[in-house]
Every structure is written in C-alpha cells, then in structure tokens.
Coordinates of C-alpha atoms and ligand atoms in Angstrom, one line a residue:
X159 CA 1.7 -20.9 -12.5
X160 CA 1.2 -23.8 -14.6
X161 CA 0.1 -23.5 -18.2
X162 CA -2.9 -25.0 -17.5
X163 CA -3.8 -22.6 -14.4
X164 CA -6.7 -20.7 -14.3
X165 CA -5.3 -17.1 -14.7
X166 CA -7.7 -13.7 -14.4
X167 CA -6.4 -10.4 -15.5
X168 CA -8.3 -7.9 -14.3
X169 CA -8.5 -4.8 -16.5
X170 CA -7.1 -7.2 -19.5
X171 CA -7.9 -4.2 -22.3
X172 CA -6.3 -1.0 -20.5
X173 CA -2.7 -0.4 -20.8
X174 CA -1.1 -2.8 -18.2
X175 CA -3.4 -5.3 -17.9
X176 CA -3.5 -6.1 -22.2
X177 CA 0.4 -6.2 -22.2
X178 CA 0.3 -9.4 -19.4
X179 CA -2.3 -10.8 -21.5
X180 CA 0.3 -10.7 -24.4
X181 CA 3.2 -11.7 -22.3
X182 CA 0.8 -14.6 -20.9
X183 CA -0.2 -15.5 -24.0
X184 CA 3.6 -15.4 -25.4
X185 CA 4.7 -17.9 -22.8
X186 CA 1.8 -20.4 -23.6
X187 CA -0.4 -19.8 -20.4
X188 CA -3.9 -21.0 -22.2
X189 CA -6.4 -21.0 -19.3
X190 CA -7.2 -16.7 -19.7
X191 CA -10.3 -15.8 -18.0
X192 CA -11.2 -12.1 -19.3
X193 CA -14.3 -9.8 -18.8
X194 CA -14.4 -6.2 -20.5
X195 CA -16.1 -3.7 -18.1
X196 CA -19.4 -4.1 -20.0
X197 CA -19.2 -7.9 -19.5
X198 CA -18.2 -7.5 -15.4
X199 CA -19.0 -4.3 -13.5
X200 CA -15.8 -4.2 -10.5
X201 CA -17.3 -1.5 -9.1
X202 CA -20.3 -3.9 -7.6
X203 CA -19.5 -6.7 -4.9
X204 CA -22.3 -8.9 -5.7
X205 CA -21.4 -9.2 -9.4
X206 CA -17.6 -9.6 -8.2
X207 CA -18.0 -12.4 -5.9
X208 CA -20.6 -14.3 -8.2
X209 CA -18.2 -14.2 -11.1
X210 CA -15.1 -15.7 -8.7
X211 CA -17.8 -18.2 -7.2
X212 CA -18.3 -19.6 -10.9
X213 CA -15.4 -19.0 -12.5
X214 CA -12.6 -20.2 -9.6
X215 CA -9.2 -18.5 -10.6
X216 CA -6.4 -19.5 -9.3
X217 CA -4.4 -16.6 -10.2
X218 CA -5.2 -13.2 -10.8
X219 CA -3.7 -10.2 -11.7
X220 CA -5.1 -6.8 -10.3
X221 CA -4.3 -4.4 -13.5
X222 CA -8.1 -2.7 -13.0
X223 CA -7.8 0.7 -12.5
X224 CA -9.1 4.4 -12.8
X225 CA -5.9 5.9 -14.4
X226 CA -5.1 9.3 -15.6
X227 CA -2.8 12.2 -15.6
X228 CA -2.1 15.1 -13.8
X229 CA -5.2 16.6 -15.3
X230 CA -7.7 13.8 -14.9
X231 CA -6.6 13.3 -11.0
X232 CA -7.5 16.6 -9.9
X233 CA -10.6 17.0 -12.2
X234 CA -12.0 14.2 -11.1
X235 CA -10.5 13.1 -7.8
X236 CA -13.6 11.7 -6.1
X237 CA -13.8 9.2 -9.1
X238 CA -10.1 8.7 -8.7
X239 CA -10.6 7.4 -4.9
X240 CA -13.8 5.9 -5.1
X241 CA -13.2 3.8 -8.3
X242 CA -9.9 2.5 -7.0
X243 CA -11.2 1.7 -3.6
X244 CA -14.3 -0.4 -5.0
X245 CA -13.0 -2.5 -7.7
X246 CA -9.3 -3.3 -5.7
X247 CA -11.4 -4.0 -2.5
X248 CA -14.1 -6.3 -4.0
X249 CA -11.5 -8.0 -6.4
X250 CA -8.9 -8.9 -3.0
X251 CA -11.9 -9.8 -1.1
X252 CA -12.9 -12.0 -3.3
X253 CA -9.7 -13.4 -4.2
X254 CA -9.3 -14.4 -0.2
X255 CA -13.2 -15.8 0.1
X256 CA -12.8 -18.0 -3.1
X257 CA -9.4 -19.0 -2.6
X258 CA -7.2 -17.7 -5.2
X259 CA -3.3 -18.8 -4.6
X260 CA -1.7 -15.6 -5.6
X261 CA -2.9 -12.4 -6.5
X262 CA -0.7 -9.2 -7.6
X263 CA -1.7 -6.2 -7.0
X264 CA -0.8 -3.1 -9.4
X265 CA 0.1 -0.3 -7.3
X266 CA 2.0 3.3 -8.5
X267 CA 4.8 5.1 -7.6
X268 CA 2.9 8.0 -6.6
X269 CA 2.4 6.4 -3.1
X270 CA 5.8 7.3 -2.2
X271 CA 6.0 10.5 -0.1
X272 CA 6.3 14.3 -2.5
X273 CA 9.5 14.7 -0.5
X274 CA 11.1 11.3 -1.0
X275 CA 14.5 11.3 -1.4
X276 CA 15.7 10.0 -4.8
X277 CA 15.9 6.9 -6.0
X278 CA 12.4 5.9 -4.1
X279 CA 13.0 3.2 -2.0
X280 CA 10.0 0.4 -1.4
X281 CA 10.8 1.3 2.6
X282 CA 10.1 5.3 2.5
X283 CA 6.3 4.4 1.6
X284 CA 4.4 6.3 4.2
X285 CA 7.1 8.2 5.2
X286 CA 5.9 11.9 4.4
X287 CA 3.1 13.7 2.9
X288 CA 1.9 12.9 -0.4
X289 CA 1.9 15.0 -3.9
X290 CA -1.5 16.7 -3.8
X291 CA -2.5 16.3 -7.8
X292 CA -2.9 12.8 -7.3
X293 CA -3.2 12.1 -3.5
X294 CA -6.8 10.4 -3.9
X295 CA -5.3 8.2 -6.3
X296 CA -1.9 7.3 -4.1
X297 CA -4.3 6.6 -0.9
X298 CA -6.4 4.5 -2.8
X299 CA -3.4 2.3 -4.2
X300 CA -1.7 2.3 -0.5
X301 CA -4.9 0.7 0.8
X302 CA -4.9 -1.7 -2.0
X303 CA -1.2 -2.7 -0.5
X304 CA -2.2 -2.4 3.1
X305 CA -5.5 -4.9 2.2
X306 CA -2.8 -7.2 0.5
X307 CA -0.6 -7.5 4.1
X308 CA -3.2 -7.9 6.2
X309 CA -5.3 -10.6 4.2
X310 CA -1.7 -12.1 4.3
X311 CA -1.3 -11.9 7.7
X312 CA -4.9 -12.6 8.6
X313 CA -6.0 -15.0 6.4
X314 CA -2.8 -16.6 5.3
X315 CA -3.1 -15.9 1.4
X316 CA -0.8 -14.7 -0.7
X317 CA -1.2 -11.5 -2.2
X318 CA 1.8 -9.5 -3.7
X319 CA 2.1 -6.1 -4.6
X320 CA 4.1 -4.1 -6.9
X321 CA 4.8 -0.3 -7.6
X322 CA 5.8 0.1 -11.3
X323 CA 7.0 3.8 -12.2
X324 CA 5.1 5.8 -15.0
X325 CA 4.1 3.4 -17.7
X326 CA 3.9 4.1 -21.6
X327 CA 2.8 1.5 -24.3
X328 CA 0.8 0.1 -26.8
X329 CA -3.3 0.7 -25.8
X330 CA -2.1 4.1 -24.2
X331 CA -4.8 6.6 -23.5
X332 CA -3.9 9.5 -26.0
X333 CA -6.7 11.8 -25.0
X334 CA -5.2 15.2 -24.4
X335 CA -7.3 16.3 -21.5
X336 CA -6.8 13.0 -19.3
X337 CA -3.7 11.0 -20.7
X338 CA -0.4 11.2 -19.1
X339 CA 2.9 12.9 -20.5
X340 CA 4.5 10.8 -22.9
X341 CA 1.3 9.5 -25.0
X342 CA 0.0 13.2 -25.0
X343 CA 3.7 14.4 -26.9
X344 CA 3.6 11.7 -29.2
X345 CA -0.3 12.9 -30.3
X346 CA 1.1 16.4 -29.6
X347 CA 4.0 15.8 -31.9
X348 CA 2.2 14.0 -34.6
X349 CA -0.9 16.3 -35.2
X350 CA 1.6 19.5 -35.5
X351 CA 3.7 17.3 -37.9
X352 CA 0.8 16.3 -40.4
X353 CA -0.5 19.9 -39.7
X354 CA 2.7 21.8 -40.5
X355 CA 2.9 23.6 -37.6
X356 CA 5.8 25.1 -36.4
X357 CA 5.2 25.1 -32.7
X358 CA 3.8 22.6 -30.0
X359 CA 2.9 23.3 -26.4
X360 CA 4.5 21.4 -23.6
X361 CA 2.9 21.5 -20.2
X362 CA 4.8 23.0 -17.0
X363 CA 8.2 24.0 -17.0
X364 CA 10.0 21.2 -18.8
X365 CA 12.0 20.8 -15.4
X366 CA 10.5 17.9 -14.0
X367 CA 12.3 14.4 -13.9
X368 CA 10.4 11.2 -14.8
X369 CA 11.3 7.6 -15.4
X370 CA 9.6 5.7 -18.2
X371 CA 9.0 2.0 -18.3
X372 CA 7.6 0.4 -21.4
X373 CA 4.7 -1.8 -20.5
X374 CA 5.7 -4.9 -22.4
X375 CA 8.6 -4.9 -19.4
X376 CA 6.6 -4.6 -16.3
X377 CA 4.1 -6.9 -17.8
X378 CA 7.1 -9.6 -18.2
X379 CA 8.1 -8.2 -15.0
X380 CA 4.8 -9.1 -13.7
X381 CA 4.2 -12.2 -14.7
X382 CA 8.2 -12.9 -13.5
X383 CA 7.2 -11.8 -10.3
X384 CA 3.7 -14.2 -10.0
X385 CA 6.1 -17.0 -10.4
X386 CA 9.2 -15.6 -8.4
X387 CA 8.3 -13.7 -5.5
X388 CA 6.0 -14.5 -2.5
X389 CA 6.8 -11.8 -0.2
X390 CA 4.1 -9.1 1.4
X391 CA 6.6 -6.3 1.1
X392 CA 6.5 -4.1 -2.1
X393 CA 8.5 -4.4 -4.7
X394 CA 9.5 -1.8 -7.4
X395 CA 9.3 -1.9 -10.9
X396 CA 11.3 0.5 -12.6
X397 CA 14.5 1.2 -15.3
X398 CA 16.3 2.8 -12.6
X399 CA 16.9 6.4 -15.0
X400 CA 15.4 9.6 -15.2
X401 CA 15.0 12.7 -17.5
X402 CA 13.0 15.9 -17.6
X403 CA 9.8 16.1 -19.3
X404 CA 11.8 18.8 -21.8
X405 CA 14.1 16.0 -22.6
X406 CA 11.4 13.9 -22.7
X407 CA 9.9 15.9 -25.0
X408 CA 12.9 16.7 -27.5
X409 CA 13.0 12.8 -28.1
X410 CA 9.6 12.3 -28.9
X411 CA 9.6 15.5 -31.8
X412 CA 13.2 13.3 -32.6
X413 CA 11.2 10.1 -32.8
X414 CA 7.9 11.4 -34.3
X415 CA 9.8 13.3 -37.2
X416 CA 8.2 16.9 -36.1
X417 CA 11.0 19.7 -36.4
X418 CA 9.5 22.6 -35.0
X419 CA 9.8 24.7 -31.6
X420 CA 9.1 23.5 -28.4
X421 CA 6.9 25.9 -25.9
X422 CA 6.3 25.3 -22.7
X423 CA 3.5 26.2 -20.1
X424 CA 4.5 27.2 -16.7
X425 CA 0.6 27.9 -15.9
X426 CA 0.4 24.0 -16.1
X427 CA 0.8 21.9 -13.1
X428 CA 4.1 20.5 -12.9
X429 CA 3.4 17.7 -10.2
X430 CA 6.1 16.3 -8.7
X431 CA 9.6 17.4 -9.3
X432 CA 11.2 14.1 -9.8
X433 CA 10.2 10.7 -8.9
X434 CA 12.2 8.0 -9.4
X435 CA 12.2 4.2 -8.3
X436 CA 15.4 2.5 -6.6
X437 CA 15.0 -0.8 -8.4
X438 CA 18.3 -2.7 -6.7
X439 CA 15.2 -5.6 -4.9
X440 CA 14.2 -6.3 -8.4
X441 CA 17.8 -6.6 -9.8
X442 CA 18.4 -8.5 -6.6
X443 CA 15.1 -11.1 -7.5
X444 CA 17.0 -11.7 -11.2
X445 CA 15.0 -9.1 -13.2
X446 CA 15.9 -5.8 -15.5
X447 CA 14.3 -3.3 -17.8
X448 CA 15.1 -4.4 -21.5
X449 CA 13.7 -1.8 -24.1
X450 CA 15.9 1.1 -24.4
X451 CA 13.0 4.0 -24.5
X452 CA 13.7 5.4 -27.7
X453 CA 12.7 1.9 -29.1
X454 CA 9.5 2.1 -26.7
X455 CA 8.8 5.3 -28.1
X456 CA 9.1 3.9 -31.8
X457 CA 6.7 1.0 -30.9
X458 CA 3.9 3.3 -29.4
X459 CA 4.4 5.6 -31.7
X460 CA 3.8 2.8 -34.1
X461 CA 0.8 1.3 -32.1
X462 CA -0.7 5.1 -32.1
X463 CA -0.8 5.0 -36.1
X464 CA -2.0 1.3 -36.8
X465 CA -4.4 1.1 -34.5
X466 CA -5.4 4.4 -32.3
X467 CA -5.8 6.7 -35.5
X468 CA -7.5 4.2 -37.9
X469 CA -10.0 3.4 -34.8
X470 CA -10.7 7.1 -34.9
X471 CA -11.4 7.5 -38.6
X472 CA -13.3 4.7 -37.8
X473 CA -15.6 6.0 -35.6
Ligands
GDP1 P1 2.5 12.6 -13.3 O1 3.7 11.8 -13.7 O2 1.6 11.8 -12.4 O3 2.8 13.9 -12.8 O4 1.5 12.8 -14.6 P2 1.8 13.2 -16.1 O5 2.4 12.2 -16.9 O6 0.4 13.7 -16.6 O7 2.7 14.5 -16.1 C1 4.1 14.4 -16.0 C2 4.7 15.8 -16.3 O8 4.6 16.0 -17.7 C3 4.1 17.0 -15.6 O9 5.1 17.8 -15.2 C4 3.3 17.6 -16.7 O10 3.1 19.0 -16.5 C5 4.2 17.4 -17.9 N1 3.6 17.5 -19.2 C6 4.1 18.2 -20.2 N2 3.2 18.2 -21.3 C7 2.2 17.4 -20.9 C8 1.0 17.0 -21.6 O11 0.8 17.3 -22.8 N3 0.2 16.1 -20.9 C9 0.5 15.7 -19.7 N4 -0.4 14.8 -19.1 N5 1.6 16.1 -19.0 C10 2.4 16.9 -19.6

C-alpha cells in the first residue's frame, strides 16, 4: 500500500476494524474511505456494489462482522450465519468485479475443528467437527476463506485471509448478555468494586484455556500482513500462550482493583476446552505479539472508564 492508496476498512467502528483505522492512521495512510452501518447497509448487494463502483478502493480490509460470545452465538445463531454470509459475500464479490488489489479477510479461530489438537495449526482447518455454540458463526467465516481461494484461483485476485485468536480492546462490546469473556470480567469486576460487593460470578467452570490478543497487535498485524503476505493459505494471528478463564479472571479482579471472591457457574456453557493458535508462519513472515496482556488489560480497562461509562451516563 502506498500512502496515497485508496484504503476501505470495512466495519471501521467495531473492535477490529477501528484499531486498523488507528494503526492506518499512525503510519500516515491518508486516503480512509469509511461508512458506519447507517451510512452503507453490507447486508444489501445492490448498495455494496454501487458504493465500490463510485468509490474504487484499492485496498480493503474485511473487519465487518456479526460478533458475539458464547451467549450471543447460540441465541441468535440464524443472525450469526446469515449476517456473516451476506455482508463477506457481497463485500469479496465486489472487491473482484471492481478490481480491488488486495483484500483481507478477518476470519476466527473458531473454524478450527472442537477436537484440534493444540497449538491450532492453519493446516487442521476442516479437519474435524466443529464446536456447536458457535458452529453458524465458524461456517460462515470458512466460506469467507473458501470464497477468498477460489476468487484467487478463478479470477486471479488477491484476497488474503487471516484467523486471529480471541480479540480484547479498546471499542470492546461490554454488554453482559452478548460480549465475550474478558470485556464481560472487566464490567463484572468493576461494577462489584464501585458497588462493594464481595462476590462476582464467573461463567462455566474456570477450566477452560483461552489465548488473548490485544487488538492494537492484530490490527498492526493486519496491516503488516496487507503489505507482506500474498498467499491464499491462512495465516494465524495469535500470542502463542494460553490460560484458563479462572486465571483469566484472577488477573482482571488484580487489574480492576476488586478484592472479593470469585464464583463460578458450571450451569454456563463452557465452549471449547482450549483453543489455542500455533503462530510459528507468522513468526516465520517477521511478526510477534508485543503487549504483555496485563498491560492490554490496563488499557481496556482504561478505554472502559473514559469512554464506555461516560457514553452511558450520557445516554
Ligand atoms: P468463546 O471463546 O467463543 O467460547 O467465547 P467467550 O469469550 O464468550 O467465552 C469464553 C469462556 O469464558 C467460556 O468458557 C465462558 O463460559 C467463560 N466465561 C466466564 N465468565 C464469562 C462471562 O461473564 N461472559 C462470557 N462471555 N464468558 C464468560
């Protein structure tokens, strides 16, 4: 990418896609093209393909998504399939009709098999049967990466994909009922610190193993990638290190300040027992994690209190 190119993120206020707009930003890329969800509906073709006919990008950055936690996918897990589907197959389509040079594609790690052996490698995808809580979701994102190949393959374009492992960050969704694990602990954590409580309820059985990337990483990752890597095969995007959601859980009361008991919920779903990305391709392509996650912690927990809570009293 030059500085001048004409760069589309996709999904520029959620999570991922605002922390490449900062990272583009930070590196002097001027040429942003950005449309809120009110501004462009993804989920219709016609609108999609109009807005790449006028606007041209030649780069773009697939960070549009329907998102959620453990919860959220099997609450709403027609919404989970359908969304995805629509807005990744109308924004690739139109990437290839109105000639885009590279487009990445945001994938997950959930599309890796339930029973993958650990570290996930980017060569076990479609290898076994998928976790259940969030198998509309994991389909959805392995046709995303199976539209990328064949447009490549068909059509010649060039359309990366990468699987980053669960994300935290700045613009996290800290809704109980939908977020995932670690934004929920640090609301969790926070509320039953200002409330004096001496007890906070953790979901599952504290067992499960996650990996947490902060998003300012993959999104340097990302943009690291746009300008390093022009291969259809997958790539992971990961730290590499794991710890259970009780762990997890004792460093967020830690970082939060909240001193109380932690209780956990075995009638919540666990999800998968451990899920975590083999990260040696990216190490081999020249790139590495950089924020310890206790400092990632510190920042969103930071983020939550400038900007989340005061938008609330706001409102
Ligand atoms: P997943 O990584 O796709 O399974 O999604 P989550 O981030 O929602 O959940 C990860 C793990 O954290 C699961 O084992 C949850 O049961 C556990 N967990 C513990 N407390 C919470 C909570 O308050 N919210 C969520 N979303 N997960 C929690």
């Amino acid at each position: 990418m030059e500085r001048g190119s004409r760069i589309y993120v996709a999904g520029h206020l959620g999570l991922v896609g605002s922390a490449i707009h900062r990272r583009l930003r930070e590196l002097g890329y001027e040429n942003l093209i950005l449309r809120s969800e009110k501004e462009l509906d993804l989920m219709r073709q016609d609108k999609v393909e109009r807005f790449f006919d006028k606007e041209s990008p030649e780069y773009v950055f697939l960070a549009a998504a329907k998102v959620g936690g453990v919860l959220a996918n099997s609450t709403f897990p027609a919404e989970f399939i359908y969304n995805n589907l629509a807005i990744q197959t109308n924004i690739i389509h139109s990437s290839y009709l109105y000639k885009v040079k590279k487009l990445l594609f945001l994938g997950s790690s959930c599309i890796y098999p339930r029973e993958c052996p650990q570290p996930m490698k980017e060569g076990y995808l479609l290898s076994g049967y998928l976790e259940q809580t969030n198998e509309p979701y994991a389909i959805a994102k392995i046709a995303g990466i199976k539209m990328c190949q064949s447009y490549n393959r068909q059509y010649g374009t060039c359309f990366i994909s990468v699987m980053p492992t669960n994300l935290y960050g700045p613009n996290d969704n800290f809704n109980l009922e939908t977020s995932h694990v670690l934004p929920a602990l640090i609301r969790k954590f926070h509320e039953a610190k200002i409330e004096s409580r001496n007890e906070v309820e953790v979901w599952g059985t504290g067992t499960p193993k996650r990996e947490f990337l902060y998003v300012d990483d993959l999104a340097d990752a990302c943009v690291y990638l746009m300008n390093n890597y022009n291969d259809s095969e997958i790539v992971n995007i990961g730290v590499g290190k794991d710890l259970t959601i009780l762990d997890l859980a004792k460093l967020v009361a830690r970082v939060v300040g909240f001193e109380g008991a932690i209780k956990l919920d075995p009638s919540k779903p666990d999800g998968t027992l451990v899920k975590r990305l083999d990260v040696s391709k990216l190490t081999e392509l020249g790139w590495q994690a950089g924020t310890p996650i206790e400092e990632g912690i510190s920042q969103t927990y930071k983020w939550y209190l400038d900007n989340y809570l005061s938008r609330q009293d706001r409102s």
